XYZ file of C-alpha atoms in Angstrom:
544
model
C 90.568 164.453 112.372
C 89.267 162.941 109.139
C 92.525 161.132 108.368
C 96.158 160.890 109.313
C 97.105 162.428 105.949
C 95.152 164.182 103.207
C 96.498 163.617 99.688
C 95.301 166.249 97.213
C 95.496 164.872 93.690
C 94.925 161.304 92.502
C 97.625 161.191 89.829
C 100.700 158.975 89.973
C 102.557 160.956 92.664
C 99.463 161.036 94.877
C 98.828 157.334 94.424
C 102.436 156.451 95.235
C 102.304 158.606 98.356
C 99.034 156.921 99.354
C 100.605 153.501 98.767
C 103.514 154.344 101.058
C 101.217 155.749 103.744
C 98.818 152.825 103.866
C 101.688 150.341 103.945
C 102.613 152.050 107.206
C 99.096 151.840 108.602
C 98.096 155.476 108.026
C 94.550 156.552 107.201
C 94.442 158.577 103.972
C 91.794 160.929 102.609
C 92.380 161.053 98.835
C 90.882 164.227 97.396
C 90.521 165.016 93.687
C 88.403 167.396 91.632
C 87.737 164.628 89.077
C 85.666 161.475 89.447
C 86.870 157.870 89.789
C 87.185 157.505 86.013
C 90.305 159.686 86.146
C 92.277 157.872 88.831
C 95.916 157.973 87.804
C 95.679 161.348 86.081
C 98.090 162.077 83.253
C 100.125 158.960 83.911
C 97.314 156.826 82.490
C 97.802 158.482 79.093
C 101.580 158.147 79.050
C 103.802 155.808 77.056
C 105.170 154.462 80.329
C 108.789 155.405 79.682
C 111.159 155.224 82.660
C 114.753 156.417 83.007
C 117.062 153.710 84.359
C 120.844 153.801 84.591
C 122.905 150.623 84.174
C 119.864 148.350 83.777
C 119.924 144.690 82.682
C 118.051 145.762 79.542
C 120.822 148.213 78.678
C 123.533 145.649 79.278
C 121.796 143.067 77.089
C 121.711 145.634 74.280
C 125.421 146.354 74.678
C 124.914 149.767 76.322
C 127.504 150.807 78.894
C 126.057 153.276 81.390
C 127.061 154.572 84.815
C 126.081 157.017 87.519
C 128.975 159.264 86.454
C 127.832 159.381 82.818
C 124.175 159.894 83.739
C 125.029 162.640 86.227
C 127.198 164.373 83.635
C 124.284 164.226 81.181
C 121.839 165.478 83.801
C 123.988 168.436 84.813
C 124.692 169.383 81.203
C 120.980 169.247 80.452
C 119.728 170.946 83.605
C 122.133 173.882 83.444
C 121.419 174.733 87.086
C 122.318 178.417 87.462
C 120.354 179.468 90.559
C 122.278 177.342 93.031
C 122.121 179.832 95.884
C 118.392 180.307 95.488
C 115.756 178.557 93.384
C 117.973 175.590 92.441
C 119.391 175.058 95.917
C 117.171 172.038 96.602
C 116.582 171.073 92.968
C 120.219 170.112 92.395
C 120.179 167.896 95.492
C 117.004 166.237 94.274
C 118.622 165.717 90.865
C 121.644 163.923 92.302
C 119.406 161.803 94.538
C 117.199 160.906 91.588
C 120.088 159.836 89.344
C 121.371 157.609 92.142
C 117.842 156.237 92.608
C 117.598 155.511 88.862
C 120.909 153.646 89.045
C 120.037 151.925 92.317
C 116.838 150.633 93.847
C 114.338 152.183 91.447
C 114.185 149.188 89.105
C 114.218 146.512 91.813
C 111.550 148.398 93.805
C 109.249 148.600 90.774
C 110.016 145.057 89.678
C 109.023 143.899 93.160
C 105.674 145.622 92.580
C 105.170 143.658 89.377
C 106.399 146.066 86.673
C 108.237 144.772 83.607
C 109.808 146.513 80.605
C 110.345 145.937 76.904
C 113.669 144.276 76.157
C 114.828 147.093 73.870
C 115.776 150.462 75.363
C 114.840 153.674 73.553
C 117.291 156.455 72.847
C 115.252 159.578 73.534
C 116.439 163.203 73.671
C 119.863 162.635 72.118
C 120.842 166.206 72.812
C 122.692 169.195 71.434
C 125.726 167.353 70.017
C 128.091 168.384 72.847
C 129.650 165.934 75.298
C 129.052 168.304 78.213
C 125.738 169.655 76.936
C 122.132 168.555 76.889
C 121.051 165.017 76.103
C 121.352 161.314 76.798
C 124.739 159.912 75.812
C 123.225 156.420 75.677
C 119.737 154.861 75.427
C 117.917 155.049 78.781
C 114.197 155.118 77.858
C 112.658 151.896 79.204
C 109.048 151.401 78.058
C 106.901 149.704 80.694
C 104.988 146.614 79.591
C 101.466 147.997 79.886
C 102.525 151.646 79.206
C 101.110 154.228 81.634
C 98.355 151.959 83.002
C 101.043 149.370 83.674
C 102.995 151.868 85.772
C 99.853 152.754 87.714
C 98.640 149.203 88.282
C 100.388 148.401 91.599
C 99.326 151.734 93.083
C 95.628 151.238 92.343
C 95.155 148.510 94.946
C 93.418 150.265 97.802
C 92.558 148.930 101.211
C 90.186 150.097 103.920
C 92.598 152.814 105.057
C 91.811 154.983 102.002
C 88.725 157.202 101.844
C 87.987 158.752 98.459
C 86.652 162.276 98.047
C 85.964 162.459 94.314
C 84.680 165.693 92.778
C 86.098 167.655 95.713
C 88.049 170.705 94.540
C 90.439 172.156 97.095
C 90.276 175.951 97.244
C 92.328 176.531 100.408
C 95.060 174.897 102.453
C 94.293 175.599 106.099
C 97.424 176.683 107.972
C 97.433 177.967 111.526
C 100.431 178.830 113.656
C 102.797 177.709 110.914
C 101.285 174.199 110.749
C 98.856 172.559 108.347
C 95.373 171.881 109.676
C 93.574 170.540 106.622
C 91.886 171.657 103.409
C 88.724 173.500 102.466
C 86.959 173.622 99.132
C 84.013 173.053 96.817
C 82.087 169.869 96.167
C 81.488 169.726 92.419
C 78.320 168.357 90.857
C 78.470 164.726 89.831
C 79.783 164.196 86.319
C 80.176 160.700 84.883
C 82.104 161.673 81.763
C 84.605 159.073 80.513
C 88.288 159.320 81.412
C 89.993 162.391 80.004
C 86.835 164.182 78.873
C 86.474 167.690 80.341
C 84.035 167.711 83.272
C 81.670 170.254 84.789
C 82.822 172.803 87.359
C 79.291 173.407 88.669
C 79.399 173.743 92.483
C 77.165 171.499 94.590
C 78.353 172.299 98.097
C 81.350 172.959 100.322
C 83.626 170.774 102.427
C 86.343 170.909 105.053
C 88.719 168.057 105.884
C 91.136 168.077 108.793
C 94.428 166.213 109.200
C 97.877 166.901 110.659
C 99.521 166.373 107.277
C 98.628 167.252 103.667
C 100.451 166.160 100.512
C 99.815 168.248 97.383
C 100.215 166.265 94.148
C 98.039 168.134 91.660
C 100.249 168.362 88.574
C 101.208 171.270 86.362
C 99.754 173.860 84.005
C 99.830 172.181 80.575
C 96.095 172.507 79.823
C 95.952 176.125 80.956
C 97.310 178.003 77.957
C 96.850 181.331 79.728
C 99.283 180.228 82.455
C 101.645 178.710 79.886
C 101.772 182.047 78.093
C 102.036 184.019 81.349
C 105.195 182.169 82.393
C 106.610 181.507 78.912
C 110.307 182.484 79.141
C 111.750 185.120 76.827
C 114.689 182.783 76.081
C 112.225 180.656 74.067
C 110.937 183.656 72.108
C 107.253 184.471 72.107
C 104.627 181.816 72.853
C 102.763 180.438 69.824
C 99.306 181.760 69.078
C 98.357 178.263 67.929
C 99.199 175.483 70.404
C 97.652 172.076 70.961
C 97.249 170.406 74.327
C 99.033 167.255 75.419
C 97.256 166.819 78.768
C 93.610 166.649 79.915
C 91.721 169.816 80.820
C 92.015 169.221 84.578
C 95.770 169.949 84.427
C 94.985 173.561 85.264
C 97.682 174.670 87.732
C 95.162 175.897 90.323
C 96.943 174.469 93.342
C 100.182 176.338 92.702
C 98.764 179.713 93.693
C 96.637 178.122 96.430
C 99.822 176.647 97.913
C 101.520 180.039 97.630
C 98.656 181.647 99.562
C 99.362 179.135 102.339
C 103.001 180.231 102.451
C 104.662 177.867 99.980
C 107.504 179.231 97.893
C 107.100 178.813 94.125
C 110.321 178.686 92.098
C 111.482 178.244 88.497
C 108.063 178.917 87.021
C 109.721 180.076 83.796
C 110.962 176.539 83.119
C 108.658 174.350 81.071
C 108.709 171.475 78.609
C 106.673 171.556 75.422
C 107.103 169.411 72.336
C 107.563 170.590 68.763
C 106.281 167.413 67.064
C 102.601 167.771 67.966
C 99.722 166.460 65.851
C 96.059 167.351 66.086
C 94.291 164.218 67.255
C 91.814 163.040 64.633
C 89.829 161.377 67.457
C 90.142 163.874 70.340
C 89.258 163.134 73.955
C 89.908 166.497 75.634
C 89.762 170.032 74.169
C 92.553 170.743 71.692
C 93.850 167.184 72.155
C 97.290 166.740 70.625
C 99.542 163.700 70.211
C 103.322 163.758 70.047
C 105.321 161.910 67.421
C 108.239 159.996 68.914
C 110.447 160.264 65.832
C 113.361 158.208 64.653
C 116.331 160.099 63.212
C 115.615 160.075 59.458
C 112.773 162.516 58.694
C 113.911 165.830 57.223
C 112.701 168.791 59.276
C 111.764 172.110 57.671
C 110.380 175.342 59.054
C 107.141 176.851 57.759
C 108.991 178.487 54.844
C 110.716 175.278 53.790
C 114.159 175.936 55.258
C 115.866 172.879 56.703
C 116.376 173.220 60.456
C 119.980 173.654 61.630
C 121.885 171.507 64.151
C 120.965 170.392 66.778
C 117.357 170.698 65.599
C 117.120 167.106 64.427
C 114.290 164.641 65.095
C 114.649 163.209 68.593
C 117.630 165.341 69.630
C 117.017 168.653 71.417
C 113.389 169.493 72.216
C 113.778 172.979 73.679
C 116.640 173.924 71.364
C 114.338 173.160 68.448
C 111.460 175.031 70.072
C 113.698 178.054 70.603
C 114.774 178.042 66.944
C 111.250 177.610 65.600
C 110.052 180.601 67.603
C 112.397 182.768 65.496
C 110.719 181.803 62.210
C 107.579 183.897 62.605
C 105.257 180.898 62.256
C 103.669 178.437 64.649
C 104.203 175.266 62.607
C 106.968 173.254 60.978
C 107.147 170.180 58.714
C 108.534 166.683 58.571
C 109.182 165.356 55.077
C 109.759 161.617 54.886
C 109.002 158.415 53.019
C 106.698 155.464 53.549
C 109.770 153.426 54.450
C 110.633 155.886 57.237
C 107.143 156.147 58.711
C 106.820 152.346 58.781
C 109.993 151.910 60.833
C 110.479 155.134 62.763
C 107.167 156.697 63.730
C 105.733 155.984 67.156
C 103.025 157.980 68.894
C 103.222 158.890 72.547
C 100.376 157.702 74.719
C 98.873 154.535 76.097
C 95.856 154.686 73.777
C 98.159 155.027 70.747
C 100.010 151.829 71.624
C 97.256 149.261 72.254
C 99.541 146.254 71.770
C 101.915 147.325 74.565
C 99.157 148.726 76.769
C 97.186 145.474 76.643
C 100.400 143.438 77.113
C 99.642 141.491 73.938
C 102.995 139.972 72.979
C 101.789 138.475 69.716
C 100.241 141.772 68.598
C 103.461 143.551 69.564
C 105.586 141.213 67.454
C 103.193 141.465 64.488
C 102.987 145.244 64.677
C 106.512 146.278 65.621
C 108.884 143.637 64.275
C 107.136 141.457 61.689
C 104.729 143.940 60.143
C 105.600 145.570 56.827
C 103.774 148.850 57.276
C 103.368 151.415 60.020
C 101.629 150.376 63.265
C 97.848 150.696 63.007
C 97.552 153.903 65.121
C 100.213 155.607 62.970
C 98.486 154.427 59.816
C 95.186 155.826 61.153
C 96.784 159.244 61.627
C 98.278 159.071 58.132
C 94.872 158.293 56.613
C 92.616 160.409 58.822
C 94.784 163.027 60.505
C 94.426 166.627 59.334
C 98.198 167.158 59.431
C 99.289 164.458 56.928
C 99.844 164.814 53.194
C 100.768 161.808 51.014
C 101.883 162.146 47.387
C 103.843 160.373 44.664
C 105.976 163.370 43.666
C 107.522 166.273 45.525
C 105.513 168.792 43.493
C 102.259 167.076 44.451
C 103.395 166.855 48.065
C 104.180 170.573 48.299
C 100.873 171.441 46.640
C 99.070 169.447 49.333
C 101.178 170.930 52.141
C 100.402 174.456 50.944
C 96.682 173.684 51.155
C 97.064 173.233 54.940
C 98.087 176.875 55.461
C 96.101 180.054 54.885
C 98.778 181.309 52.483
C 101.027 179.045 50.353
C 104.489 179.291 51.941
C 106.438 176.418 50.409
C 108.286 176.249 47.102
C 108.897 172.797 45.633
C 112.229 173.683 44.024
C 113.550 175.148 47.292
C 112.730 171.902 49.079
C 114.101 169.806 46.227
C 117.523 171.463 46.358
C 117.857 170.716 50.077
C 116.551 167.162 49.808
C 118.826 166.332 46.872
C 121.841 167.687 48.766
C 120.974 165.439 51.699
C 120.293 162.462 49.417
C 123.773 162.766 47.869
C 125.214 162.047 51.337
C 123.500 158.646 51.566
C 125.717 156.776 49.090
C 128.482 156.214 51.669
C 128.556 155.037 55.301
C 130.328 158.302 56.117
C 129.030 161.813 55.524
C 129.508 165.490 56.314
C 125.769 165.850 56.999
C 125.178 165.663 60.762
C 121.755 164.062 60.380
C 123.115 161.320 58.133
C 125.939 160.803 60.638
C 123.264 160.449 63.312
C 121.375 157.859 61.266
C 124.498 155.733 60.900
C 125.292 156.190 64.594
C 121.766 155.143 65.509
C 122.006 151.954 63.463
C 125.162 150.980 65.331
C 122.879 150.520 68.341
C 121.066 147.195 67.977
C 117.841 148.421 69.570
C 117.449 151.220 67.028
C 118.561 149.093 64.091
C 115.915 146.482 64.895
C 112.956 148.719 65.551
C 113.522 152.457 65.292
C 115.813 153.438 62.393
C 115.112 152.794 58.741
C 117.842 151.593 56.405
C 119.473 154.772 54.994
C 117.950 155.675 51.656
C 117.271 158.681 49.462
C 114.134 160.630 50.341
C 113.406 161.000 46.623
C 113.904 157.307 45.843
C 110.581 156.266 44.230
C 110.944 152.757 45.654
C 110.896 154.186 49.200
C 107.733 156.210 48.573
C 105.199 157.587 48.570
C 106.392 160.873 50.044
C 104.774 162.115 53.247
C 104.564 165.623 54.681
C 103.521 166.121 58.304
C 102.563 169.499 59.720
C 103.793 169.883 63.299
C 102.635 172.196 66.085
C 103.786 173.016 69.594
C 102.241 170.583 72.064
C 101.974 171.783 75.669
C 103.028 169.248 78.277
C 105.042 169.799 81.484
C 105.937 172.396 84.098
C 109.556 172.051 85.208
C 109.248 174.393 88.205
C 106.835 174.604 91.114
C 106.667 174.308 94.894
C 110.103 174.231 96.514
C 110.619 171.205 98.766
C 113.433 169.649 100.746
C 114.553 166.059 100.234
C 111.662 164.812 102.397
C 109.182 166.598 100.096
C 108.383 169.081 102.887
C 107.085 172.367 101.484
C 109.352 175.330 102.174
C 108.304 178.924 102.742
C 110.046 182.089 101.543
C 112.538 181.926 104.402
C 113.463 178.317 103.609
C 111.611 176.936 106.648
C 109.480 173.820 106.266
C 105.763 174.383 106.789
C 104.823 171.860 109.452
C 102.800 168.991 108.003
C 102.713 170.266 104.399
C 104.308 168.195 101.613
C 104.328 168.322 97.802
C 105.310 165.825 95.136
C 105.155 165.259 91.396
C 104.853 167.977 88.784
C 103.416 170.546 91.192
C 106.798 170.422 92.966
C 108.837 170.432 89.766
C 109.133 166.660 90.290
C 111.150 167.420 93.418
C 112.772 170.464 94.963
C 110.910 172.891 92.724
C 112.690 171.871 89.542
C 114.720 168.658 89.470
C 115.205 168.920 85.686
C 116.580 172.438 85.601
C 116.067 173.789 82.089
C 115.903 170.485 80.171
C 114.565 166.985 80.697
C 116.149 163.714 79.621
C 112.831 161.883 78.994
C 111.568 158.942 80.976
C 112.029 161.216 83.982
C 108.515 162.622 84.401
C 106.868 159.411 85.587
C 110.066 158.617 87.470
C 109.971 162.003 89.171
C 106.407 161.317 90.314
C 107.413 157.891 91.588
C 110.453 159.164 93.486
C 108.976 162.325 94.963
C 105.652 160.631 95.776
C 107.526 157.885 97.586
C 109.589 160.416 99.521
C 106.492 162.399 100.472
C 104.525 159.355 101.602
C 107.342 158.016 103.724
C 108.125 161.385 105.293
C 104.475 162.176 106.020
C 104.085 158.757 107.631
C 106.949 159.581 109.971
């Protein structure tokens, strides 16, 4: 035996599982097709948002939360409708996760050294129904240090861990219903920097043996062919033009390899892609896209200049908006906003787009986020250098510039003006019949958003709030919500529902637990948390 446990995949879930195993004295062979530069996987690039329920940060901001409210939100968002089959374990994972988020999750991570910003973000506000999709209250806790800060305690390795970098697993070895190890290809050395696509040139073969294997290899977000293959008809047709929110190694290979070993794959038609994607002006991986984390004030228009209907508002209902946009016949949409809005409301997802938080520089954070007069430097860089931004003094000039970004001019300035003026007329009072304006006022009743995430209500066409800004948005691929079905110990199940002896799965490859803990919709801050929870479960169970 080469180890007590083989962990396939060196992302967050794999590192957490390894942490739990070595704490219990187990020898771990950590296998990954990338080199050491990519330890931590996608989590390194994340904003570090974590979903907590009833946290001290929430209470200090005046937010009242509870397990009952969070579970109601989760069920309304997930819409589990395959309870006798594909969702049978997912719903149990979901309940366990919500209780974890309200219980020991924060104290466990705090004990490992993690800390969070004092303000709590209100992400994915939902579809405007009490029993529907969305977070009723702010729950998005940004980790001090962003994604690298989340990874930090799990990157401390002892002598019990043996690394097998540039080892691509091609087969899970199962005999007599029990795991025996893994077999695969040694890839040629490639010293490319983190995130840059690496060579797949073979340099040899390998076999590793162990009585337990944990698969933690992530989803399909960089494999557009797989995204399109499993794109659900309920979301319309997949876009011809998509950008990629994850590095190229997020290829989905291990899903079918696990299936060949007997694992049951479920809910593969459930996925999570963003509609506020920007082409990165300084790309790291092929087709590199960045997501805008928007505040509530930008006006959102489809490619023809029609204002999006409820609940397709910035920051509200990701998949509802995606579903609507796929009916328009075009692959892009537009934000129209002011300089005042971009300075207060625009944030960019990703550790590299938030250097002040990532480097834990408190003074830089205060200067940039609270005391600065303009947009944070990374946002300003996109505004100046990004191919998707248009800045103009008048609406006519703005529309002229926006039309230059499409092969055929699709926008009419007067059509946009009528809609913007109608919205602007609703700003004069603290009450309104416009749902977006209602949402702006509601947002500013929450201190966290009033301080840092929601601009003072103003007219879009107010010259003093300008210049005007148009932002072309594309679909940004990101997460798989389905995958390998597992029980609550992260044991991989076969088609008959029996656990395959010694085989475990965690993280995105397992739908973050049970083959789809999120159901149809995610509440944000739950992807890293799903890796933490399922990786911990897998490591502890494999150690037993």
